[in-house]
């Protein structure tokens, strides 16, 4: 099932870090932002190469303000999902993303393949291990996750068991501790889900009658005081 879902995303790109216009940003404006970004690194991009794009999640807001364009540290810009015309254009565009590093206005922008949730978790952990020098390199191509060990051998790790097996065999000592730390931090940052309180019709009706009776009593007391 995961492989099928990943295949359905073969023409999608996920972009992080583009400033968010919030409630004032239309889908057309989002599309223009994406085209402007990609055009700066891929000169061969044609207008028709971007089929559509949209942000994920609710528009950012700031307490006490209605201006959704203002971001704060608790509300980073929403990610953008971009549908590309075809696979070749997507491959070419992702090949040009290295040029983002040389552009100050896009220094916080990241462009990657749109992975399924399980594969995204693997790719994230692989990147963290690479940052901490526990493996040589990691990248994705066509939804497949590649990792290079310190002996320069390349492995494909599309499932969590395959990834954990790779880490335990080929990575530096202490790599599993890094993964445990990432899992712990993820649990600490995860918000507890509070199920909604369901109210039956009888309970709602009883509450309504009680409020009405209380309101009538208050009105009568006010009338007595005035007389």
Coordinates of C-alpha atoms in Angstrom, one line a residue:
X1 CA 0.0 0.0 0.0
X2 CA 2.8 2.4 0.8
X3 CA 4.4 1.8 -2.6
X4 CA 1.1 2.5 -4.4
X5 CA 0.6 5.7 -2.4
X6 CA 4.2 6.8 -3.2
X7 CA 3.6 6.1 -6.9
X8 CA 0.5 8.4 -6.8
X9 CA 2.9 11.2 -5.7
X10 CA 5.4 10.7 -8.5
X11 CA 4.7 14.2 -10.0
X12 CA 4.5 16.1 -6.7
X13 CA 7.1 18.4 -5.0
X14 CA 6.9 19.6 -1.4
X15 CA 8.3 23.1 -0.7
X16 CA 9.1 24.5 2.8
X17 CA 10.0 28.0 3.8
X18 CA 8.3 30.2 1.2
X19 CA 6.8 33.3 3.2
X20 CA 3.1 32.7 3.8
X21 CA 0.5 35.2 2.8
X22 CA -2.0 33.6 5.2
X23 CA -5.7 34.4 4.7
X24 CA -4.8 37.0 2.1
X25 CA -3.0 34.6 -0.2
X26 CA -5.1 33.1 -3.0
X27 CA -4.3 29.9 -4.8
X28 CA -3.2 31.9 -7.9
X29 CA -0.8 33.9 -5.7
X30 CA 0.6 30.6 -4.3
X31 CA 1.1 29.4 -7.9
X32 CA 3.0 32.6 -8.8
X33 CA 5.3 32.3 -5.8
X34 CA 6.1 28.8 -6.8
X35 CA 6.8 29.7 -10.4
X36 CA 9.0 32.6 -9.3
X37 CA 11.0 30.4 -7.0
X38 CA 11.6 27.6 -9.5
X39 CA 12.3 30.0 -12.4
X40 CA 15.3 31.4 -10.4
X41 CA 17.0 28.0 -10.4
X42 CA 15.5 26.3 -13.5
X43 CA 15.7 28.6 -16.6
X44 CA 14.0 25.9 -18.7
X45 CA 10.8 26.1 -16.7
X46 CA 7.7 26.8 -18.8
X47 CA 4.5 28.3 -17.4
X48 CA 2.5 25.2 -18.2
X49 CA 5.0 23.0 -16.3
X50 CA 3.3 23.9 -13.0
X51 CA -0.1 22.3 -13.1
X52 CA -1.2 23.6 -9.6
X53 CA 0.0 24.3 -6.1
X54 CA -1.6 24.8 -2.7
X55 CA -0.6 25.2 0.9
X56 CA -1.2 22.6 3.5
X57 CA -3.0 23.4 6.8
X58 CA -4.7 26.5 8.3
X59 CA -3.5 30.0 7.5
X60 CA -1.1 31.4 10.2
X61 CA -2.4 34.0 12.6
X62 CA -1.1 35.9 15.4
X63 CA -2.8 36.4 18.8
X64 CA -4.6 39.8 18.9
X65 CA -4.3 40.4 15.2
X66 CA -6.4 39.5 12.2
X67 CA -3.5 39.8 9.8
X68 CA -2.7 36.3 8.7
X69 CA 0.4 37.4 6.8
X70 CA 2.4 37.8 10.0
X71 CA 4.3 34.7 11.0
X72 CA 5.9 34.0 14.4
X73 CA 8.0 31.3 15.8
X74 CA 5.0 29.1 16.7
X75 CA 3.6 29.4 13.1
X76 CA 6.2 28.8 10.4
X77 CA 5.1 29.2 6.7
X78 CA 2.8 26.4 5.6
X79 CA 4.3 23.9 3.2
X80 CA 3.3 24.0 -0.4
X81 CA 2.5 20.9 -2.5
X82 CA 3.2 21.4 -6.2
X83 CA 2.0 19.2 -9.1
X84 CA 4.5 19.2 -11.9
X85 CA 3.5 18.6 -15.6
X86 CA 5.5 15.3 -15.9
X87 CA 8.2 13.2 -14.3
X88 CA 11.0 14.6 -16.4
X89 CA 10.3 18.2 -15.5
X90 CA 10.1 17.2 -11.8
X91 CA 13.5 15.4 -12.1
X92 CA 15.1 18.4 -13.8
X93 CA 13.7 20.9 -11.2
X94 CA 14.9 18.8 -8.3
X95 CA 18.3 18.6 -9.9
X96 CA 18.5 22.4 -9.9
X97 CA 17.6 22.9 -6.2
X98 CA 21.2 22.9 -5.2
X99 CA 21.3 26.5 -6.7
X100 CA 19.0 27.7 -3.9
X101 CA 22.0 27.7 -1.5
X102 CA 23.5 30.7 -3.4
X103 CA 20.4 32.8 -3.2
X104 CA 20.0 34.8 0.1
X105 CA 16.3 35.4 -0.4
X106 CA 15.7 31.6 -0.5
X107 CA 18.2 30.5 2.1
X108 CA 15.5 29.0 4.3
X109 CA 13.6 27.3 1.4
X110 CA 13.8 23.6 1.0
X111 CA 12.4 21.6 -2.0
X112 CA 12.0 17.8 -1.9
X113 CA 10.0 15.0 -3.3
X114 CA 6.6 14.5 -1.7
X115 CA 7.0 11.3 0.3
X116 CA 4.5 9.2 2.2
X117 CA 4.4 9.6 5.9
X118 CA 6.4 6.4 6.6
X119 CA 9.1 7.3 4.0
X120 CA 9.2 10.9 5.2
X121 CA 10.0 9.7 8.7
X122 CA 12.8 7.5 7.3
X123 CA 14.2 10.3 5.2
X124 CA 14.2 12.7 8.2
X125 CA 16.1 10.3 10.4
X126 CA 18.6 9.5 7.7
X127 CA 19.2 13.3 7.2
X128 CA 19.8 13.6 11.0
X129 CA 22.3 10.7 11.0
X130 CA 24.1 12.3 8.0
X131 CA 24.3 15.7 9.8
X132 CA 25.8 14.0 12.8
X133 CA 28.3 12.1 10.6
X134 CA 26.9 8.7 11.3
X135 CA 26.5 8.0 7.6
X136 CA 28.1 9.5 4.5
X137 CA 25.1 10.8 2.6
X138 CA 21.4 10.3 1.9
X139 CA 19.0 11.4 -0.8
X140 CA 15.7 10.3 -2.5
X141 CA 15.0 9.5 -6.2
X142 CA 11.5 8.6 -7.4
X143 CA 10.3 8.1 -3.9
X144 CA 13.1 5.7 -3.1
X145 CA 15.4 6.5 -0.1
X146 CA 19.1 6.0 -0.6
X147 CA 21.8 6.0 2.1
X148 CA 25.6 5.8 1.6
X149 CA 27.6 4.2 4.4
X150 CA 31.1 5.3 5.5
X151 CA 32.5 2.6 3.2
X152 CA 30.9 4.4 0.2
X153 CA 28.3 1.6 -0.4
X154 CA 24.8 2.7 -1.4
X155 CA 21.7 1.1 0.1
X156 CA 18.0 1.4 -0.5
X157 CA 15.9 1.7 2.7
X158 CA 12.2 2.3 1.8
X159 CA 10.9 0.7 5.0
X160 CA 11.6 1.3 8.7
X161 CA 12.8 -2.3 9.3
X162 CA 15.2 -2.0 6.4
X163 CA 16.5 1.4 7.6
X164 CA 17.0 0.1 11.2
X165 CA 18.8 -2.9 9.9
X166 CA 21.1 -0.7 7.8
X167 CA 21.8 1.5 10.9
X168 CA 22.6 -1.4 13.2
X169 CA 25.0 -3.0 10.7
X170 CA 26.7 -0.2 8.7
X171 CA 26.5 3.0 10.8
X172 CA 28.9 4.2 13.4
X173 CA 28.4 3.1 17.1
X174 CA 25.9 5.3 18.8
X175 CA 23.6 5.7 15.8
X176 CA 20.8 3.8 17.4
X177 CA 21.0 6.1 20.3
X178 CA 20.5 9.0 17.9
X179 CA 17.3 7.4 16.6
X180 CA 16.1 6.7 20.1
X181 CA 16.6 10.4 20.9
X182 CA 14.7 11.5 17.8
X183 CA 11.8 9.2 18.7
X184 CA 11.8 10.6 22.3
X185 CA 11.8 14.2 21.1
X186 CA 9.0 13.5 18.7
X187 CA 6.9 12.0 21.5
X188 CA 7.6 15.0 23.7
X189 CA 6.6 17.5 21.0
X190 CA 3.5 15.6 20.1
X191 CA 0.3 17.2 21.4
X192 CA -2.1 15.1 23.4
X193 CA -5.4 14.4 21.6
X194 CA -8.4 15.5 23.7
X195 CA -11.6 13.8 22.3
X196 CA -14.5 16.2 21.9
X197 CA -17.2 16.2 24.6
X198 CA -20.4 14.8 23.2
X199 CA -23.7 16.1 24.5
X200 CA -27.0 14.2 24.2
X201 CA -30.2 16.0 23.2
X202 CA -31.6 15.5 26.7
X203 CA -28.5 17.0 28.3
X204 CA -28.6 20.0 26.0
X205 CA -32.3 20.5 26.6
X206 CA -31.8 20.3 30.4
X207 CA -29.0 22.9 30.2
X208 CA -31.2 25.2 28.1
X209 CA -34.1 25.0 30.6
X210 CA -31.8 25.6 33.5
X211 CA -30.3 28.7 31.9
X212 CA -33.8 30.0 31.1
X213 CA -35.0 29.5 34.6
X214 CA -31.9 31.2 36.0
X215 CA -32.5 34.1 33.6
X216 CA -36.2 34.4 34.7
X217 CA -35.1 34.4 38.4
X218 CA -32.6 37.2 37.8
X219 CA -35.3 39.3 36.0
X220 CA -37.8 38.8 38.8
X221 CA -35.2 39.8 41.4
X222 CA -34.4 42.9 39.4
X223 CA -38.1 43.8 39.2
X224 CA -38.6 43.4 43.0
X225 CA -35.6 45.7 43.7
X226 CA -36.9 48.4 41.4
X227 CA -40.4 48.3 43.0

